[in-house]
Coordinates of C-alpha atoms in Angstrom, one line a residue:
M681 CA 86.4 -105.1 -70.7
L682 CA 86.9 -103.4 -74.1
V683 CA 85.5 -105.2 -77.1
L684 CA 88.0 -105.0 -79.9
G685 CA 87.9 -106.1 -83.5
K686 CA 86.5 -103.5 -85.9
D687 CA 86.7 -100.9 -83.2
V688 CA 90.4 -100.2 -83.2
G689 CA 89.9 -96.5 -84.0
R690 CA 87.8 -96.1 -80.9
L691 CA 90.4 -98.0 -78.8
L692 CA 93.1 -95.5 -80.0
E693 CA 90.7 -92.6 -79.1
F694 CA 90.1 -94.2 -75.7
L695 CA 93.8 -94.5 -75.0
E696 CA 94.4 -90.9 -76.1
V697 CA 91.8 -89.5 -73.7
L698 CA 92.9 -91.8 -70.8
S699 CA 96.5 -90.5 -71.3
T700 CA 95.3 -87.0 -71.0
L701 CA 93.4 -87.7 -67.8
V702 CA 96.4 -89.3 -66.2
H703 CA 98.4 -86.1 -66.6
L704 CA 95.7 -84.0 -65.0
R705 CA 96.6 -82.5 -61.6
G706 CA 94.6 -82.0 -58.4
N707 CA 92.3 -84.1 -56.3
G708 CA 89.8 -84.7 -59.1
R709 CA 92.3 -86.7 -61.3
N710 CA 91.5 -90.2 -59.8
K711 CA 87.8 -89.5 -59.9
A712 CA 87.9 -88.4 -63.5
I713 CA 89.9 -91.5 -64.5
S714 CA 87.5 -93.8 -62.7
L715 CA 84.4 -92.2 -64.2
F716 CA 85.9 -92.3 -67.7
L717 CA 86.8 -96.0 -67.3
V718 CA 83.4 -96.9 -66.1
S719 CA 81.6 -95.0 -68.9
N720 CA 83.8 -96.7 -71.5
M721 CA 83.7 -100.3 -70.4
N722 CA 81.9 -101.4 -73.6
M723 CA 82.9 -99.0 -76.2
S724 CA 81.6 -101.2 -79.1
N725 CA 78.1 -100.3 -78.1
F726 CA 78.6 -96.6 -78.6
K727 CA 77.6 -94.7 -81.7
T728 CA 78.6 -91.3 -83.0
G729 CA 77.1 -88.6 -80.8
D730 CA 76.4 -90.8 -77.8
A731 CA 78.1 -91.0 -74.4
N732 CA 81.6 -91.7 -75.6
E733 CA 81.5 -88.7 -77.9
I734 CA 80.3 -86.5 -75.1
G735 CA 83.0 -87.9 -72.8
V736 CA 85.7 -86.9 -75.3
R737 CA 84.3 -83.4 -75.6
A738 CA 84.1 -83.1 -71.8
T739 CA 87.8 -84.0 -71.3
F740 CA 88.9 -81.6 -74.0
A741 CA 86.7 -78.8 -72.7
V742 CA 88.1 -79.1 -69.2
E743 CA 91.6 -78.6 -70.4
L744 CA 90.5 -75.8 -72.8
I745 CA 88.6 -73.8 -70.3
R746 CA 91.6 -73.8 -67.9
R747 CA 93.9 -72.6 -70.6
A748 CA 91.4 -69.9 -71.6
G749 CA 91.3 -69.0 -67.9
K750 CA 95.0 -68.2 -67.9
L751 CA 94.5 -65.9 -70.9
A752 CA 91.5 -64.2 -69.1
Q753 CA 93.4 -63.8 -65.9
K754 CA 96.3 -62.3 -67.7
G755 CA 93.9 -59.7 -69.2
F756 CA 92.3 -59.2 -65.8
A757 CA 95.7 -58.3 -64.2
A758 CA 96.3 -55.8 -67.0
Q759 CA 92.7 -54.6 -67.2
S760 CA 93.5 -51.0 -66.3
Q761 CA 95.4 -50.7 -69.6
Q762 CA 92.7 -52.3 -71.8
K763 CA 90.3 -50.4 -74.0
I764 CA 86.8 -50.8 -72.7
M765 CA 84.0 -50.6 -75.3
M766 CA 80.2 -50.5 -74.9
K767 CA 77.8 -52.7 -76.8
G768 CA 74.9 -50.9 -75.2
P769 CA 73.8 -49.4 -71.9
Q770 CA 75.6 -51.2 -69.0
D771 CA 76.9 -53.8 -71.6
F772 CA 80.7 -53.8 -71.5
L773 CA 83.2 -55.3 -73.9
T774 CA 86.9 -55.6 -73.3
E775 CA 89.8 -56.8 -75.5
T776 CA 90.0 -59.9 -73.3
D777 CA 86.4 -60.9 -74.1
L778 CA 87.3 -61.0 -77.8
A779 CA 90.6 -62.7 -77.4
V780 CA 89.2 -65.4 -75.1
E781 CA 86.3 -66.2 -77.4
E782 CA 88.5 -66.4 -80.4
Y783 CA 90.9 -68.7 -78.6
I784 CA 88.1 -71.1 -77.4
K785 CA 86.3 -71.0 -80.8
S786 CA 89.5 -71.8 -82.7
A787 CA 90.4 -74.7 -80.4
L788 CA 86.9 -76.3 -80.4
L789 CA 86.4 -76.1 -84.2
T790 CA 89.8 -77.4 -84.8
K791 CA 89.3 -80.4 -82.6
F792 CA 85.6 -80.9 -83.5
P793 CA 85.2 -79.5 -87.0
N794 CA 81.6 -80.8 -87.4
D795 CA 80.3 -79.1 -84.3
G796 CA 78.7 -75.7 -84.4
F797 CA 79.7 -72.7 -82.3
F798 CA 77.5 -70.0 -80.8
G799 CA 79.4 -67.3 -78.9
E800 CA 78.4 -64.0 -77.2
E801 CA 80.9 -61.9 -79.1
T802 CA 81.1 -63.6 -82.5
G803 CA 77.8 -65.3 -82.8
G804 CA 77.9 -68.4 -85.0
I805 CA 75.7 -71.2 -86.2
G806 CA 74.8 -74.7 -85.1
E807 CA 71.8 -77.0 -85.3
E808 CA 72.3 -80.5 -84.0
N809 CA 75.6 -80.3 -82.0
Y810 CA 77.0 -77.0 -81.0
W811 CA 79.0 -75.2 -78.3
V812 CA 77.7 -72.1 -76.5
V813 CA 80.3 -69.8 -75.0
D814 CA 80.5 -66.7 -72.9
P815 CA 84.2 -65.7 -72.8
I816 CA 83.8 -63.4 -69.9
D817 CA 80.6 -63.4 -67.9
G818 CA 80.7 -60.5 -65.4
T819 CA 82.5 -58.1 -67.7
A820 CA 81.4 -55.1 -65.6
N821 CA 83.2 -56.7 -62.7
F822 CA 86.2 -57.6 -64.8
A823 CA 86.5 -54.1 -66.2
R824 CA 86.6 -52.6 -62.7
G825 CA 89.1 -55.1 -61.3
I826 CA 86.5 -57.0 -59.2
P827 CA 87.5 -60.7 -59.2
H828 CA 84.0 -62.1 -59.7
Y829 CA 83.8 -63.2 -63.3
C830 CA 84.0 -66.5 -65.2
I831 CA 84.1 -68.3 -68.5
A832 CA 81.1 -70.4 -69.4
I833 CA 80.9 -73.2 -71.9
A834 CA 78.0 -75.5 -72.7
F835 CA 77.6 -78.2 -75.3
V836 CA 74.2 -78.9 -76.8
S837 CA 73.2 -82.0 -78.7
N838 CA 69.7 -82.4 -80.3
N839 CA 68.5 -79.4 -78.2
E840 CA 69.6 -81.0 -74.9
I841 CA 72.3 -79.5 -72.7
E842 CA 74.9 -82.3 -72.4
L843 CA 77.8 -80.5 -70.8
G844 CA 78.3 -77.4 -68.7
L845 CA 81.6 -75.8 -67.6
I846 CA 82.0 -72.6 -65.6
F847 CA 85.5 -71.5 -64.5
N848 CA 86.3 -68.6 -62.1
P849 CA 90.0 -67.9 -62.8
P850 CA 90.7 -65.6 -59.9
F851 CA 89.8 -68.3 -57.4
D852 CA 90.7 -71.3 -59.6
E853 CA 87.3 -72.8 -59.2
L854 CA 86.1 -75.0 -62.0
Y855 CA 82.5 -76.3 -62.1
V856 CA 81.8 -79.2 -64.5
S857 CA 78.5 -80.9 -65.1
R858 CA 77.5 -83.7 -67.5
K859 CA 73.9 -84.7 -68.1
G860 CA 73.1 -87.6 -65.8
A861 CA 76.5 -87.5 -64.0
G862 CA 76.2 -84.8 -61.4
T863 CA 78.1 -81.6 -60.9
T864 CA 81.6 -81.1 -59.4
R865 CA 83.8 -78.2 -58.2
N866 CA 87.5 -79.0 -58.8
G867 CA 86.6 -82.7 -58.9
D868 CA 84.4 -82.8 -55.7
V869 CA 80.7 -83.4 -56.0
V870 CA 78.5 -80.5 -55.1
R871 CA 74.8 -80.4 -54.2
V872 CA 72.2 -77.6 -53.7
S873 CA 71.6 -76.4 -50.2
D874 CA 69.2 -78.1 -47.8
V875 CA 67.9 -74.8 -46.4
E876 CA 64.1 -75.0 -46.0
D877 CA 63.3 -71.9 -43.9
I878 CA 62.8 -68.8 -46.2
D879 CA 64.1 -66.6 -43.4
S880 CA 67.5 -68.3 -43.8
T881 CA 67.8 -68.1 -47.5
S882 CA 69.9 -66.0 -49.8
V883 CA 68.9 -65.7 -53.4
E884 CA 70.2 -63.7 -56.4
V885 CA 67.9 -61.7 -58.5
G886 CA 69.5 -60.9 -61.9
W887 CA 68.8 -57.7 -63.9
S888 CA 68.5 -57.4 -67.6
N889 CA 68.6 -54.1 -69.6
R890 CA 66.5 -55.9 -72.3
L891 CA 63.4 -55.5 -70.2
P892 CA 61.7 -52.7 -68.2
N893 CA 63.2 -52.2 -64.7
L894 CA 59.8 -52.5 -63.1
G895 CA 59.8 -56.3 -63.6
Y896 CA 63.1 -56.6 -61.7
L897 CA 61.9 -54.3 -58.9
N898 CA 58.7 -56.3 -58.5
I899 CA 60.6 -59.6 -58.2
L900 CA 63.0 -58.0 -55.7
A901 CA 60.2 -56.6 -53.6
A902 CA 58.4 -60.0 -53.6
V903 CA 61.6 -61.9 -52.6
L904 CA 62.3 -59.5 -49.8
S905 CA 58.7 -59.5 -48.6
A906 CA 58.8 -63.3 -48.5
G907 CA 61.7 -63.1 -46.0
A908 CA 64.7 -64.0 -48.2
N909 CA 67.9 -62.1 -48.5
A910 CA 68.4 -60.8 -52.1
R911 CA 71.6 -59.9 -53.8
R912 CA 73.1 -59.3 -57.2
A913 CA 76.7 -60.0 -58.1
S914 CA 76.7 -59.2 -61.8
S915 CA 77.6 -62.7 -63.1
G916 CA 74.6 -64.8 -63.9
A917 CA 76.7 -67.8 -64.8
L918 CA 78.5 -67.8 -61.5
G919 CA 75.2 -67.1 -59.7
L920 CA 73.8 -70.3 -61.2
A921 CA 77.0 -72.3 -60.3
Y922 CA 76.7 -71.0 -56.7
V923 CA 73.1 -72.4 -56.5
A924 CA 74.4 -75.8 -57.6
D925 CA 77.2 -75.5 -55.0
G926 CA 74.8 -74.6 -52.1
R927 CA 76.4 -71.1 -51.8
S928 CA 73.1 -69.5 -52.9
D929 CA 69.6 -70.9 -52.5
G930 CA 68.2 -69.6 -55.8
Y931 CA 68.6 -67.5 -58.9
V932 CA 65.9 -65.8 -60.9
E933 CA 66.1 -63.4 -63.9
L934 CA 63.5 -62.4 -66.4
H935 CA 65.8 -62.7 -69.4
M936 CA 69.2 -64.3 -69.8
N937 CA 71.1 -65.1 -73.0
A938 CA 71.9 -68.7 -73.8
W939 CA 75.6 -68.2 -73.2
D940 CA 75.0 -66.9 -69.7
C941 CA 72.6 -69.6 -68.5
L942 CA 72.8 -73.0 -70.2
A943 CA 75.9 -74.3 -68.5
G944 CA 74.7 -73.2 -65.0
L945 CA 71.2 -74.6 -65.5
L946 CA 72.5 -78.0 -66.2
M947 CA 74.7 -77.8 -63.1
V948 CA 71.7 -76.9 -60.8
R949 CA 69.6 -79.7 -62.2
E950 CA 72.4 -82.2 -61.8
A951 CA 73.1 -81.0 -58.3
G952 CA 69.5 -81.7 -57.2
G953 CA 67.9 -78.4 -57.9
V954 CA 64.8 -77.2 -59.8
I955 CA 65.2 -75.3 -63.1
A956 CA 62.5 -73.5 -65.1
G957 CA 61.9 -70.7 -67.5
T958 CA 61.3 -69.9 -71.2
C959 CA 65.0 -70.3 -71.8
L960 CA 64.4 -74.0 -71.7
T961 CA 61.6 -74.1 -74.2
G962 CA 62.1 -74.4 -78.0
D963 CA 65.4 -73.4 -79.5
L964 CA 67.9 -73.2 -76.6
R965 CA 69.9 -70.5 -78.4
K966 CA 67.2 -67.9 -78.0
G967 CA 67.5 -67.4 -74.2
G968 CA 64.6 -66.3 -72.0
S969 CA 63.5 -66.3 -68.4
V970 CA 65.5 -68.3 -65.8
L971 CA 64.7 -69.8 -62.4
A972 CA 67.0 -72.1 -60.6
A973 CA 66.7 -73.0 -56.9
T974 CA 66.5 -75.7 -54.2
P975 CA 63.3 -77.7 -54.3
K976 CA 61.9 -75.9 -51.2
I977 CA 62.7 -72.4 -52.4
A978 CA 61.7 -72.8 -56.1
P979 CA 58.0 -72.4 -55.6
I980 CA 58.6 -69.1 -53.7
L981 CA 60.7 -67.7 -56.6
A982 CA 58.2 -69.0 -59.1
K983 CA 55.4 -67.0 -57.3
A984 CA 57.6 -63.9 -57.1
S985 CA 58.6 -64.0 -60.8
D986 CA 55.6 -65.6 -62.5
I987 CA 58.0 -68.2 -64.0
A988 CA 56.1 -71.5 -64.2
I989 CA 57.7 -74.7 -62.9
K990 CA 56.9 -77.8 -64.9
Y991 CA 57.6 -80.9 -62.9

Protein backbone atom coordinates (compact mmCIF):
# COMPACT_ATOMS: atom_id res chain seq x y z
CA MET A 1 0.00 0.00 0.00
CA LEU A 2 1.05 3.61 -0.36
CA VAL A 3 3.18 5.06 2.40
CA LEU A 4 1.95 8.56 3.18
CA GLY A 5 3.18 11.23 5.56
CA LYS A 6 5.70 13.57 4.00
CA ASP A 7 4.99 12.21 0.54
CA VAL A 8 1.65 13.95 -0.06
CA GLY A 9 3.01 15.59 -3.22
CA ARG A 10 3.83 12.23 -4.71
CA LEU A 11 0.40 10.91 -3.78
CA LEU A 12 -1.24 13.74 -5.70
CA GLU A 13 1.02 13.02 -8.66
CA PHE A 14 0.09 9.33 -8.41
CA LEU A 15 -3.63 10.12 -8.45
CA GLU A 16 -3.24 12.47 -11.42
CA VAL A 17 -1.50 9.82 -13.52
CA LEU A 18 -3.94 7.10 -12.46
CA SER A 19 -6.85 9.34 -13.46
CA THR A 20 -5.27 9.81 -16.88
CA LEU A 21 -4.85 6.06 -17.32
CA VAL A 22 -8.48 5.38 -16.44
CA HIS A 23 -9.58 7.56 -19.34
CA LEU A 24 -7.41 5.74 -21.86
CA ARG A 25 -9.24 3.75 -24.50
CA GLY A 26 -8.55 0.36 -26.05
CA ASN A 27 -7.51 -3.07 -24.86
CA GLY A 28 -4.34 -1.82 -23.24
CA ARG A 29 -6.08 0.32 -20.61
CA ASN A 30 -6.44 -2.34 -17.91
CA LYS A 31 -2.89 -3.59 -18.48
CA ALA A 32 -1.54 -0.06 -18.22
CA ILE A 33 -3.43 0.56 -14.98
CA SER A 34 -2.23 -2.73 -13.48
CA LEU A 35 1.40 -2.13 -14.41
CA PHE A 36 1.22 1.41 -13.04
CA LEU A 37 -0.27 0.29 -9.73
CA VAL A 38 2.30 -2.47 -9.29
CA SER A 39 5.20 -0.13 -10.07
CA ASN A 40 3.92 2.44 -7.53
CA MET A 41 3.04 0.24 -4.56
CA ASN A 42 5.69 1.86 -2.36
CA MET A 43 6.20 5.34 -3.68
CA SER A 44 8.01 6.53 -0.59
CA ASN A 45 11.07 4.53 -1.71
CA PHE A 46 11.36 6.44 -5.00
CA LYS A 47 13.66 9.34 -5.64
CA THR A 48 13.73 11.94 -8.38
CA GLY A 49 14.80 10.39 -11.69
CA ASP A 50 13.91 6.82 -10.69
CA ALA A 51 11.11 4.44 -11.72
CA ASN A 52 8.22 6.69 -10.71
CA GLU A 53 9.62 9.63 -12.64
CA ILE A 54 10.03 7.42 -15.70
CA GLY A 55 6.47 6.16 -15.29
CA VAL A 56 5.06 9.68 -15.28
CA ARG A 57 6.99 10.45 -18.45
CA ALA A 58 5.81 7.24 -20.11
CA THR A 59 2.17 8.02 -19.45
CA PHE A 60 2.49 11.56 -20.74
CA ALA A 61 4.48 10.48 -23.82
CA VAL A 62 1.86 7.90 -24.81
CA GLU A 63 -0.85 10.55 -24.88
CA LEU A 64 1.42 13.08 -26.57
CA ILE A 65 2.56 10.84 -29.41
CA ARG A 66 -1.03 9.96 -30.24
CA ARG A 67 -1.97 13.64 -30.38
CA ALA A 68 1.06 14.33 -32.54
CA GLY A 69 0.00 11.43 -34.75
CA LYS A 70 -3.29 13.15 -35.50
CA LEU A 71 -1.39 16.24 -36.57
CA ALA A 72 0.92 14.14 -38.75
CA GLN A 73 -1.92 12.23 -40.36
CA LYS A 74 -3.72 15.46 -41.14
CA GLY A 75 -0.60 16.61 -42.92
CA PHE A 76 -0.29 13.28 -44.68
CA ALA A 77 -3.83 13.58 -46.03
CA ALA A 78 -2.94 16.97 -47.45
CA GLN A 79 0.64 16.15 -48.40
CA SER A 80 0.12 16.84 -52.10
CA GLN A 81 -0.40 20.50 -51.18
CA GLN A 82 2.65 20.79 -48.95
CA LYS A 83 5.93 22.36 -49.84
CA ILE A 84 8.68 19.73 -49.88
CA MET A 85 12.19 20.90 -49.11
CA MET A 86 15.49 19.06 -49.37
CA LYS A 87 18.07 19.02 -46.58
CA GLY A 88 20.45 17.07 -48.81
CA PRO A 89 20.47 14.27 -51.40
CA GLN A 90 17.46 11.99 -50.73
CA ASP A 91 16.86 13.84 -47.46
CA PHE A 92 13.33 15.25 -47.49
CA LEU A 93 11.72 17.84 -45.22
CA THR A 94 8.02 18.73 -45.21
CA GLU A 95 6.02 21.35 -43.36
CA THR A 96 4.56 18.54 -41.25
CA ASP A 97 8.01 17.48 -39.99
CA LEU A 98 8.54 20.95 -38.57
CA ALA A 99 5.02 21.32 -37.16
CA VAL A 100 5.05 17.92 -35.43
CA GLU A 101 8.47 18.45 -33.87
CA GLU A 102 7.55 21.88 -32.56
CA TYR A 103 4.32 20.47 -31.11
CA ILE A 104 6.11 17.62 -29.32
CA LYS A 105 8.97 19.84 -28.15
CA SER A 106 6.65 22.46 -26.69
CA ALA A 107 4.55 19.88 -24.86
CA LEU A 108 7.52 18.01 -23.39
CA LEU A 109 9.41 21.06 -22.22
CA THR A 110 6.27 22.59 -20.73
CA LYS A 111 5.51 19.42 -18.76
CA PHE A 112 9.13 18.60 -17.90
CA PRO A 113 11.04 21.91 -17.99
CA ASN A 114 14.22 20.40 -16.54
CA ASP A 115 14.53 17.79 -19.31
CA GLY A 116 16.61 18.33 -22.42
CA PHE A 117 15.40 17.91 -25.98
CA PHE A 118 17.22 16.59 -29.05
CA GLY A 119 15.18 16.64 -32.28
CA GLU A 120 15.95 15.87 -35.89
CA GLU A 121 14.75 19.22 -37.22
CA THR A 122 15.51 21.65 -34.41
CA GLY A 123 18.43 20.04 -32.64
CA GLY A 124 18.66 20.89 -28.96
CA ILE A 125 20.65 20.10 -25.88
CA GLY A 126 20.51 17.64 -23.03
CA GLU A 127 23.02 15.96 -20.79
CA GLU A 128 21.56 13.83 -18.01
CA ASN A 129 17.88 13.52 -18.93
CA TYR A 130 16.65 14.31 -22.43
CA TRP A 131 14.12 13.39 -25.10
CA VAL A 132 15.16 12.29 -28.59
CA VAL A 133 12.53 12.89 -31.27
CA ASP A 134 12.03 12.14 -34.94
CA PRO A 135 8.78 13.88 -35.92
CA ILE A 136 8.40 11.97 -39.20
CA ASP A 137 10.61 8.98 -39.88
CA GLY A 138 10.04 7.87 -43.44
CA THR A 139 9.61 11.36 -44.85
CA ALA A 140 10.33 10.10 -48.39
CA ASN A 141 7.32 7.80 -48.05
CA PHE A 142 5.25 10.51 -46.42
CA ALA A 143 5.99 13.00 -49.20
CA ARG A 144 4.82 10.52 -51.84
CA GLY A 145 1.64 9.45 -50.11
CA ILE A 146 2.93 6.05 -48.98
CA PRO A 147 1.44 5.18 -45.55
CA HIS A 148 4.66 3.82 -44.08
CA TYR A 149 5.99 6.45 -41.72
CA CYS A 150 6.07 7.02 -37.99
CA ILE A 151 6.84 9.32 -35.09
CA ALA A 152 9.66 8.14 -32.82
CA ILE A 153 10.33 9.32 -29.28
CA ALA A 154 12.95 8.08 -26.84
CA PHE A 155 13.82 9.23 -23.32
CA VAL A 156 17.42 8.93 -22.18
CA SER A 157 18.59 9.20 -18.57
CA ASN A 158 22.26 8.98 -17.60
CA ASN A 159 23.06 7.72 -21.12
CA GLU A 160 20.59 4.82 -20.79
CA ILE A 161 17.53 4.48 -23.01
CA GLU A 162 14.62 4.36 -20.55
CA LEU A 163 11.62 4.81 -22.86
CA GLY A 164 10.88 4.19 -26.51
CA LEU A 165 7.69 5.03 -28.42
CA ILE A 166 7.02 4.55 -32.13
CA PHE A 167 3.63 5.42 -33.60
CA ASN A 168 2.44 4.64 -37.12
CA PRO A 169 -0.60 6.93 -37.55
CA PRO A 170 -1.99 5.46 -40.83
CA PHE A 171 -2.46 2.06 -39.15
CA ASP A 172 -2.97 3.32 -35.59
CA GLU A 173 -0.16 1.11 -34.26
CA LEU A 174 1.63 2.36 -31.19
CA TYR A 175 4.72 0.56 -29.93
CA VAL A 176 5.83 1.34 -26.40
CA SER A 177 8.85 0.02 -24.55
CA ARG A 178 10.21 0.71 -21.11
CA LYS A 179 13.55 -0.49 -19.84
CA GLY A 180 13.02 -3.73 -17.94
CA ALA A 181 9.29 -3.90 -18.72
CA GLY A 182 9.03 -5.33 -22.24
CA THR A 183 7.53 -3.99 -25.46
CA THR A 184 3.89 -3.66 -26.46
CA ARG A 185 1.88 -2.87 -29.58
CA ASN A 186 -1.40 -1.16 -28.69
CA GLY A 187 -1.14 -2.67 -25.21
CA ASP A 188 -0.35 -6.24 -26.26
CA VAL A 189 3.08 -7.71 -25.49
CA VAL A 190 5.22 -8.46 -28.54
CA ARG A 191 8.32 -10.64 -28.97
CA VAL A 192 10.91 -11.15 -31.66
CA SER A 193 10.29 -14.01 -34.08
CA ASP A 194 11.39 -17.56 -33.35
CA VAL A 195 12.58 -18.23 -36.91
CA GLU A 196 15.86 -20.13 -36.88
CA ASP A 197 16.31 -21.20 -40.49
CA ILE A 198 18.08 -18.47 -42.49
CA ASP A 199 16.22 -19.59 -45.61
CA SER A 200 12.97 -18.49 -43.96
CA THR A 201 14.11 -15.10 -42.72
CA SER A 202 13.35 -11.60 -43.91
CA VAL A 203 15.67 -8.81 -42.84
CA GLU A 204 15.81 -5.13 -43.62
CA VAL A 205 19.03 -3.51 -44.77
CA GLY A 206 18.99 0.24 -44.23
CA TRP A 207 20.82 2.68 -46.51
CA SER A 208 22.49 5.91 -45.47
CA ASN A 209 23.63 8.72 -47.76
CA ARG A 210 26.26 9.59 -45.16
CA LEU A 211 28.41 6.63 -46.21
CA PRO A 212 29.64 5.22 -49.54
CA ASN A 213 27.10 3.03 -51.34
CA LEU A 214 29.57 0.15 -51.55
CA GLY A 215 29.16 -0.66 -47.86
CA TYR A 216 25.39 -1.01 -48.28
CA LEU A 217 25.79 -3.12 -51.41
CA ASN A 218 28.28 -5.42 -49.70
CA ILE A 219 25.92 -6.05 -46.79
CA LEU A 220 23.03 -6.64 -49.17
CA ALA A 221 25.06 -9.15 -51.16
CA ALA A 222 26.19 -10.97 -48.01
CA VAL A 223 22.65 -11.19 -46.63
CA LEU A 224 21.27 -12.52 -49.91
CA SER A 225 24.15 -14.99 -50.26
CA ALA A 226 23.40 -16.31 -46.77
CA GLY A 227 19.89 -17.18 -47.94
CA ALA A 228 17.82 -14.44 -46.33
CA ASN A 229 15.27 -12.21 -48.02
CA ALA A 230 16.36 -8.56 -47.90
CA ARG A 231 14.13 -5.50 -48.12
CA ARG A 232 14.16 -1.79 -47.50
CA ALA A 233 11.03 0.17 -46.58
CA SER A 234 12.56 3.63 -45.95
CA SER A 235 11.68 3.96 -42.26
CA GLY A 236 14.41 2.72 -39.99
CA ALA A 237 12.41 3.32 -36.82
CA LEU A 238 9.51 1.20 -38.07
CA GLY A 239 12.00 -1.36 -39.31
CA LEU A 240 13.30 -1.76 -35.76
CA ALA A 241 9.78 -1.88 -34.30
CA TYR A 242 8.94 -4.65 -36.76
CA VAL A 243 11.90 -6.70 -35.53
CA ALA A 244 10.58 -6.34 -31.97
CA ASP A 245 7.15 -7.42 -33.22
CA GLY A 246 8.39 -10.49 -35.10
CA ARG A 247 7.36 -9.04 -38.47
CA SER A 248 11.00 -8.90 -39.52
CA ASP A 249 13.88 -11.03 -38.29
CA GLY A 250 16.58 -8.40 -38.34
CA TYR A 251 17.61 -4.86 -39.20
CA VAL A 252 21.09 -3.64 -40.05
CA GLU A 253 22.41 -0.24 -41.15
CA LEU A 254 25.91 1.21 -41.13
CA HIS A 255 24.79 4.60 -39.83
CA MET A 256 21.61 5.82 -38.19
CA ASN A 257 20.98 9.03 -36.32
CA ALA A 258 19.95 8.82 -32.69
CA TRP A 259 16.40 9.98 -33.37
CA ASP A 260 15.93 7.16 -35.88
CA CYS A 261 17.19 4.27 -33.78
CA LEU A 262 17.14 4.73 -29.99
CA ALA A 263 13.45 4.01 -29.42
CA GLY A 264 13.48 0.96 -31.68
CA LEU A 265 16.66 -0.49 -30.23
CA LEU A 266 15.14 -0.48 -26.76
CA MET A 267 12.07 -2.22 -28.17
CA VAL A 268 14.08 -5.01 -29.77
CA ARG A 269 16.09 -5.64 -26.61
CA GLU A 270 12.99 -5.65 -24.42
CA ALA A 271 11.28 -8.03 -26.87
CA GLY A 272 14.05 -10.61 -26.53
CA GLY A 273 16.29 -9.58 -29.41
CA VAL A 274 19.97 -8.76 -29.77
CA ILE A 275 21.15 -5.19 -30.38
CA ALA A 276 24.60 -3.92 -31.27
CA GLY A 277 26.49 -1.16 -33.05
CA THR A 278 28.53 1.95 -32.48
CA CYS A 279 25.29 3.87 -31.86
CA LEU A 280 25.25 2.27 -28.41
CA THR A 281 28.78 3.29 -27.41
CA GLY A 282 29.67 6.61 -25.83
CA ASP A 283 27.27 9.52 -26.19
CA LEU A 284 23.95 8.13 -27.45
CA ARG A 285 23.22 11.36 -29.31
CA LYS A 286 25.95 10.77 -31.88
CA GLY A 287 24.34 7.84 -33.75
CA GLY A 288 26.32 5.14 -35.54
CA SER A 289 26.00 1.62 -36.88
CA VAL A 290 22.95 -0.43 -35.91
CA LEU A 291 22.21 -4.14 -35.71
CA ALA A 292 19.00 -5.56 -34.24
CA ALA A 293 17.87 -9.13 -34.73
CA THR A 294 16.63 -12.36 -33.24
CA PRO A 295 19.28 -14.25 -31.26
CA LYS A 296 19.64 -16.83 -34.04
CA ILE A 297 19.94 -14.35 -36.90
CA ALA A 298 22.10 -11.73 -35.16
CA PRO A 299 25.44 -13.55 -35.77
CA ILE A 300 24.66 -13.79 -39.50
CA LEU A 301 23.97 -10.06 -39.74
CA ALA A 302 27.06 -9.33 -37.65
CA LYS A 303 29.21 -11.27 -40.09
CA ALA A 304 27.58 -9.58 -43.11
CA SER A 305 28.03 -6.07 -41.69
CA ASP A 306 31.19 -6.36 -39.55
CA ILE A 307 29.19 -4.97 -36.62
CA ALA A 308 30.48 -6.64 -33.48
CA ILE A 309 28.04 -8.15 -30.98
CA LYS A 310 29.06 -7.76 -27.35
CA TYR A 311 27.16 -10.21 -25.19
